[in-house]
Amino acid sequence: MNDVEQDVLFMQQALRLAARGRATVRPNPMVGAVVVANGTVVGSGYHKRAGGPHAEIVALRQARDRSRNATLYTTLEPCCHTDKRTPPCVPAILESGIRRVVVAMRDPNSKVASRGIRQLRRAGLSVDVGCLGKEAATLNEVYLHWITTGRPFVVLKAAMTLDGKIATASGESQWITGSKAREHVHQLRRRFDVIAVGAETVLADDPQLTVRGSAAKRSSTKVGQPFRLIFDSRLRIPFGARVLQGIEQASTIIATTKLADSRKVERLRTMGVEVLVLPRTGNRVSLGACLQRLGDMAVTSMLVEGGGELNAAFLREGLVNRVCLYVAPALLGGQRTKGLLGGRSPQRLAEILPVSNLRVESLGKDVLITGDV
């Protein structure tokens, strides 16, 4: 095995470790690290939770004095700033006696932004950057999007028939897909900071918007449930709605505007609901302003669960990063049934919105289609 192959092998191990923190490190990135001496792993670790020790620290503690003159593989540039709950990693690396550091990718966070790499090199360490960098970027796509745009990474999710219908003319939608697809939805929800719907969905379906079933059993109690976010420009949803219950277990945010009754805003706040009064676009909450506010609140990811008008608005404003469409082998038809996308009807094919990197997965009788927008 040559040196390049060895670097790839150990970085793959570091990436596998990093992925273990997927549900627990937000808003931090997933990071894994491996310490190798004479071709043997002597220390390894990953960032387990926000506020806990970073991957490099965990790996170095495990390696102890065996790290002297060894190589450290890390999936993200080591941090060097003190504006956080844990000490910076660069000084610990220098103290450990590590002589070479292999970094999968630089950290675009302005508090790091190649400073960690420069400090290591100035201290005389050999630093190589880019080994499996594409894979590292894919792993942390949510973090990278949040850091570079200030907004959460948005995934639009829907259950629909083969002809793109998400509800009947009366609004009935439960259940279009089968049990395996619905269980998969709960697994998907675990990966997001926020689950968002419009007021129409709350009025029609009265959803809970929580992680349930076996996915809930696998959730750490420290992580808890995702936030529930309701777009309701006039505060039309009733106080008895299920998204306003159980605030202790699953927090709720309502994005509204000055069109809402101020007395209702105050009552909701006394119930423990966080109410964001935001700018509006026409009679609707400004989606861009909402995402920017959420980004400032360290919300890194959002799962949008419709309905059709909200779906269309997110897509029209270019705020969707990915779609996850659960498709049932059935046809509904009819001009008055509810489609995946509402809003205005395009007049020209030039208005088509392409979807790339399609992935297809079978879930019982249903199919999950995922693609990037």
Coordinates of C-alpha atoms in Angstrom, one line a residue:
M1 CA 0.0 0.0 0.0
N2 CA 1.5 3.4 -1.0
D3 CA 1.2 6.6 1.0
V4 CA -1.8 7.9 -1.0
E5 CA -3.7 4.7 -0.5
Q6 CA -2.9 4.7 3.2
D7 CA -4.1 8.3 3.6
V8 CA -7.4 7.4 1.9
L9 CA -7.9 4.3 4.1
F10 CA -7.4 6.2 7.3
M11 CA -9.5 9.2 6.2
Q12 CA -12.3 6.8 5.3
Q13 CA -12.2 5.6 8.8
A14 CA -12.3 9.2 10.1
L15 CA -15.4 9.9 7.9
R16 CA -17.2 6.9 9.2
L17 CA -16.6 8.0 12.8
A18 CA -17.7 11.6 12.0
A19 CA -21.1 10.3 10.7
R20 CA -21.9 8.9 14.1
G21 CA -22.6 12.4 15.3
R22 CA -25.2 13.2 12.7
A23 CA -28.1 13.6 15.1
T24 CA -26.3 15.1 18.1
V25 CA -23.8 17.7 17.1
R26 CA -25.9 20.4 15.5
P27 CA -25.2 23.2 14.9
N28 CA -21.6 22.0 14.9
P29 CA -20.2 20.0 12.0
M30 CA -19.7 16.3 12.1
V31 CA -16.0 15.6 12.6
G32 CA -14.0 12.4 12.9
A33 CA -10.3 11.9 13.7
V34 CA -7.7 9.1 13.7
V35 CA -4.1 9.1 15.0
V36 CA -1.8 6.7 13.2
A37 CA 1.7 5.7 14.3
N38 CA 3.8 3.4 12.1
G39 CA 0.8 2.4 10.1
T40 CA -1.3 1.5 13.1
V41 CA -4.3 3.4 14.5
V42 CA -3.4 4.3 18.1
G43 CA -6.3 6.7 18.7
S44 CA -9.6 7.6 17.2
G45 CA -12.8 9.6 18.0
Y46 CA -15.5 11.8 16.8
H47 CA -17.4 14.9 17.9
K48 CA -20.3 13.4 19.9
R49 CA -22.4 16.4 20.9
A50 CA -22.3 20.2 20.7
G51 CA -20.4 21.5 23.7
G52 CA -18.4 18.2 24.1
P53 CA -14.8 17.5 23.2
H54 CA -13.9 17.8 19.5
A55 CA -12.9 14.7 17.5
E56 CA -9.2 15.6 17.5
I57 CA -9.1 15.9 21.3
V58 CA -10.9 12.5 21.8
A59 CA -8.4 10.8 19.4
L60 CA -5.3 12.4 21.0
R61 CA -6.5 11.5 24.5
Q62 CA -6.8 7.9 23.4
A63 CA -3.4 7.9 21.8
R64 CA -1.6 9.7 24.7
D65 CA 2.2 9.5 24.3
R66 CA 1.9 7.3 21.2
S67 CA 0.9 10.5 19.2
R68 CA 4.5 11.7 19.3
N69 CA 5.8 11.8 15.7
A70 CA 2.5 10.3 14.5
T71 CA 0.0 11.4 11.8
L72 CA -3.4 12.9 12.6
Y73 CA -6.2 12.4 10.1
T74 CA -9.2 14.8 10.6
T75 CA -12.2 15.3 8.4
L76 CA -12.3 19.1 9.0
E77 CA -9.7 21.8 9.6
P78 CA -8.8 21.9 13.3
C79 CA -10.2 24.9 15.1
C80 CA -8.0 27.6 16.6
H81 CA -10.4 30.1 18.1
T82 CA -11.7 30.5 21.7
D83 CA -15.2 31.8 20.9
K84 CA -16.9 28.5 21.9
R85 CA -17.5 26.2 24.8
T86 CA -14.5 24.0 24.3
P87 CA -10.7 24.8 24.0
P88 CA -9.2 25.1 20.5
C89 CA -7.7 22.0 19.0
V90 CA -4.6 23.4 17.4
P91 CA -2.7 24.0 20.7
A92 CA -3.5 20.4 21.8
I93 CA -2.2 19.0 18.5
L94 CA 1.0 20.9 18.9
E95 CA 1.5 19.8 22.5
S96 CA 0.8 16.1 21.5
G97 CA 3.9 15.9 19.3
I98 CA 2.0 15.1 16.2
R99 CA 4.3 15.7 13.2
R100 CA 1.9 15.4 10.2
V101 CA -1.8 16.4 9.9
V102 CA -4.0 15.2 7.0
V103 CA -7.1 17.4 6.6
A104 CA -10.0 16.4 4.4
M105 CA -11.3 20.0 3.9
R106 CA -10.9 23.6 5.2
D107 CA -13.5 25.0 7.5
P108 CA -15.3 28.0 5.9
N109 CA -16.3 29.4 9.3
S110 CA -14.9 32.9 9.4
K111 CA -13.5 32.1 12.9
V112 CA -11.3 29.3 11.3
A113 CA -11.0 29.9 7.6
S114 CA -7.5 28.3 7.1
R115 CA -6.1 29.9 10.3
G116 CA -5.9 26.5 11.9
I117 CA -3.9 25.1 9.0
R118 CA -1.6 28.1 8.9
Q119 CA -0.9 27.8 12.7
L120 CA 0.1 24.2 12.3
R121 CA 2.4 24.9 9.4
R122 CA 4.0 27.8 11.2
A123 CA 4.8 25.5 14.0
G124 CA 6.6 23.2 11.6
L125 CA 4.1 20.5 11.1
S126 CA 3.5 18.9 7.7
V127 CA -0.2 19.6 6.7
D128 CA -1.9 18.0 3.7
V129 CA -5.3 19.2 2.7
G130 CA -7.9 17.6 0.3
C131 CA -7.8 13.9 1.0
L132 CA -11.5 12.8 0.4
G133 CA -12.5 16.5 0.5
K134 CA -15.5 16.0 -1.7
E135 CA -16.8 13.2 0.6
A136 CA -16.2 15.4 3.7
A137 CA -18.1 18.3 2.1
T138 CA -21.0 16.0 1.3
L139 CA -21.1 14.7 4.8
N140 CA -21.3 18.3 6.2
E141 CA -23.4 19.9 3.4
V142 CA -25.9 21.2 6.0
Y143 CA -23.3 22.9 8.1
L144 CA -21.5 24.3 5.1
H145 CA -24.7 25.7 3.7
W146 CA -25.6 27.4 7.0
I147 CA -22.1 28.8 7.5
T148 CA -21.8 30.2 4.0
T149 CA -25.4 31.5 3.6
G150 CA -26.6 32.2 7.1
R151 CA -29.7 30.2 6.3
P152 CA -30.8 26.6 7.1
F153 CA -30.5 23.9 4.5
V154 CA -34.0 23.2 3.3
V155 CA -35.5 19.9 2.2
L156 CA -39.0 19.8 0.8
K157 CA -40.8 16.5 1.7
A158 CA -44.2 15.3 0.4
A159 CA -46.2 12.1 0.1
M160 CA -48.0 11.9 -3.2
T161 CA -49.6 9.7 -5.8
L162 CA -48.1 8.9 -9.2
D163 CA -49.9 11.9 -10.7
G164 CA -48.5 14.3 -8.2
K165 CA -51.5 14.7 -5.9
I166 CA -51.0 15.2 -2.2
A167 CA -54.7 15.5 -1.1
T168 CA -58.2 15.1 -2.3
A169 CA -60.4 18.1 -3.2
S170 CA -61.6 18.2 0.5
G171 CA -58.0 18.2 1.8
E172 CA -57.9 14.5 2.9
S173 CA -54.4 13.2 2.7
Q174 CA -54.0 10.5 5.5
W175 CA -52.7 8.2 4.3
I176 CA -51.5 8.3 0.7
T177 CA -48.4 6.2 1.4
G178 CA -48.0 3.0 3.4
S179 CA -46.5 2.2 6.9
K180 CA -42.9 1.7 5.7
A181 CA -42.8 5.1 4.0
R182 CA -44.4 6.8 7.1
E183 CA -41.8 5.2 9.4
H184 CA -39.1 6.4 7.1
V185 CA -40.5 9.9 7.4
H186 CA -39.9 9.8 11.2
Q187 CA -36.4 8.7 10.6
L188 CA -35.9 11.6 8.3
R189 CA -37.4 14.1 10.8
R190 CA -34.8 13.1 13.3
R191 CA -32.1 14.7 11.1
F192 CA -33.6 18.2 11.1
D193 CA -33.7 21.1 13.5
V194 CA -37.1 22.3 12.3
I195 CA -40.2 20.8 10.7
A196 CA -42.2 23.4 8.9
V197 CA -45.8 23.6 7.5
G198 CA -48.3 26.3 6.6
A199 CA -51.4 27.2 8.5
E200 CA -53.6 25.4 5.9
T201 CA -51.9 22.1 6.7
V202 CA -52.6 22.6 10.4
L203 CA -56.2 23.5 9.8
A204 CA -56.8 20.5 7.4
D205 CA -54.8 17.7 9.2
D206 CA -54.0 18.9 12.7
P207 CA -50.6 17.2 12.6
Q208 CA -48.3 16.7 15.6
L209 CA -45.1 17.2 13.6
T210 CA -43.1 15.1 16.0
V211 CA -40.7 12.1 15.7
R212 CA -42.6 9.0 16.7
G213 CA -42.4 5.2 16.4
S214 CA -39.0 3.4 16.4
A215 CA -37.3 6.5 15.3
A216 CA -38.3 8.2 18.5
K217 CA -37.0 5.3 20.6
R218 CA -33.6 5.8 18.9
S219 CA -33.5 9.5 19.6
S220 CA -31.4 10.7 22.5
T221 CA -33.3 12.5 25.2
K222 CA -30.7 15.2 25.1
V223 CA -31.4 15.8 21.5
G224 CA -35.1 15.8 21.9
Q225 CA -37.7 16.6 19.2
P226 CA -37.2 19.0 16.2
F227 CA -38.8 22.4 16.5
R228 CA -42.2 22.7 14.9
L229 CA -42.6 25.8 12.7
I230 CA -45.9 27.1 11.5
F231 CA -46.2 29.8 8.8
D232 CA -49.3 31.7 9.8
S233 CA -49.4 35.3 8.7
R234 CA -52.7 36.0 10.4
L235 CA -52.6 33.5 13.3
R236 CA -55.5 31.5 12.1
I237 CA -54.7 28.2 13.8
P238 CA -56.8 27.4 16.9
F239 CA -55.3 27.3 20.4
G240 CA -56.3 23.6 20.6
A241 CA -54.1 22.6 17.6
R242 CA -51.8 19.7 18.4
V243 CA -48.8 21.6 17.3
L244 CA -49.5 23.9 20.3
Q245 CA -49.6 21.1 22.8
G246 CA -46.7 19.3 24.6
I247 CA -44.4 22.3 24.3
E248 CA -42.2 20.8 27.0
Q249 CA -41.3 17.9 24.7
A250 CA -41.5 19.6 21.3
S251 CA -41.1 23.3 21.0
T252 CA -43.2 25.3 18.6
I253 CA -42.3 28.5 16.6
I254 CA -45.0 30.4 14.7
A255 CA -43.8 32.8 12.0
T256 CA -46.4 35.5 11.5
T257 CA -46.7 39.2 10.5
K258 CA -48.2 42.4 11.8
L259 CA -51.5 41.3 10.2
A260 CA -51.9 39.0 13.3
D261 CA -54.0 40.1 16.3
S262 CA -51.4 41.3 19.0
R263 CA -53.6 39.8 21.8
K264 CA -53.3 36.3 20.2
V265 CA -49.5 36.8 19.9
E266 CA -49.2 37.5 23.6
R267 CA -51.5 34.6 24.5
L268 CA -49.4 32.2 22.4
R269 CA -46.2 33.4 24.1
T270 CA -47.7 32.8 27.5
M271 CA -48.4 29.2 26.4
G272 CA -44.6 28.8 25.7
V273 CA -44.8 29.3 21.9
E274 CA -42.1 31.4 20.3
V275 CA -43.8 33.9 18.0
L276 CA -41.7 35.6 15.3
V277 CA -43.3 38.7 13.9
L278 CA -41.6 39.0 10.5
P279 CA -41.8 41.1 7.3
R280 CA -44.3 40.0 4.7
T281 CA -44.4 39.4 1.0
G282 CA -47.9 40.4 0.0
N283 CA -50.1 38.8 2.7
R284 CA -47.6 36.0 3.4
V285 CA -44.6 35.7 5.8
S286 CA -41.4 36.6 4.0
L287 CA -39.7 33.2 3.7
G288 CA -36.3 34.7 3.1
A289 CA -36.6 36.9 6.3
C290 CA -37.8 33.8 8.2
L291 CA -34.8 31.7 7.1
Q292 CA -32.4 34.4 7.9
R293 CA -33.9 34.8 11.4
L294 CA -33.7 31.0 12.0
G295 CA -30.1 31.0 10.8
D296 CA -29.3 33.6 13.4
M297 CA -30.9 31.3 16.0
A298 CA -28.4 28.5 14.9
V299 CA -31.1 26.6 13.1
T300 CA -29.1 24.7 10.4
S301 CA -31.7 22.5 8.7
M302 CA -35.4 22.6 7.9
L303 CA -37.8 20.0 6.6
V304 CA -40.8 21.6 4.8
E305 CA -43.9 19.3 4.8
G306 CA -46.2 21.5 2.7
G307 CA -48.9 21.9 1.5
G308 CA -48.8 22.9 -2.1
E309 CA -48.9 26.7 -1.7
L310 CA -46.0 26.7 0.8
N311 CA -44.1 24.2 -1.4
A312 CA -44.5 26.4 -4.4
A313 CA -43.4 29.5 -2.5
F314 CA -40.2 27.9 -1.3
L315 CA -39.3 26.7 -4.7
R316 CA -40.3 29.9 -6.5
E317 CA -38.0 31.9 -4.2
G318 CA -35.1 29.5 -4.7
L319 CA -34.9 28.4 -1.1
V320 CA -35.1 24.6 -1.5
N321 CA -31.9 22.6 -1.6
R322 CA -33.4 19.1 -1.9
V323 CA -36.7 17.3 -2.5
C324 CA -37.8 14.0 -0.9
L325 CA -40.9 12.7 -2.5
Y326 CA -42.6 9.6 -1.2
V327 CA -44.6 8.2 -4.2
A328 CA -47.5 5.8 -3.8
P329 CA -48.5 3.4 -6.7
A330 CA -51.9 5.1 -7.1
L331 CA -53.6 7.7 -9.2
L332 CA -56.0 10.3 -7.8
G333 CA -56.8 12.7 -10.7
G334 CA -59.2 15.5 -10.8
Q335 CA -58.8 19.3 -11.3
R336 CA -59.8 20.2 -7.8
T337 CA -57.5 17.7 -6.0
K338 CA -54.4 19.2 -4.3
G339 CA -51.1 18.9 -6.2
L340 CA -47.6 18.9 -4.9
L341 CA -47.1 22.5 -6.1
G342 CA -49.7 25.2 -5.9
G343 CA -49.1 28.8 -6.9
R344 CA -49.4 30.3 -10.3
S345 CA -49.3 28.1 -13.4
P346 CA -46.2 28.5 -15.7
Q347 CA -46.9 29.6 -19.3
R348 CA -43.7 28.3 -20.8
L349 CA -41.5 25.2 -20.5
A350 CA -38.6 27.5 -19.9
E351 CA -39.8 27.9 -16.4
I352 CA -39.2 24.2 -15.6
L353 CA -37.1 23.8 -12.4
P354 CA -34.6 21.0 -13.0
V355 CA -33.8 18.4 -10.3
S356 CA -30.5 16.6 -10.4
N357 CA -28.7 13.7 -8.7
L358 CA -31.9 11.6 -8.5
R359 CA -31.9 8.7 -6.1
V360 CA -34.7 6.1 -5.9
E361 CA -35.4 3.8 -2.9
S362 CA -38.1 1.2 -2.4
L363 CA -40.1 1.4 0.8
G364 CA -42.6 -1.4 0.8
K365 CA -45.1 -0.7 -2.0
D366 CA -44.0 2.9 -2.2
V367 CA -40.9 4.6 -3.7
L368 CA -38.8 7.5 -2.3
I369 CA -37.4 9.8 -4.9
T370 CA -34.7 12.2 -3.7
G371 CA -33.1 14.9 -5.8
D372 CA -31.1 18.2 -5.5
V373 CA -32.7 21.5 -6.7

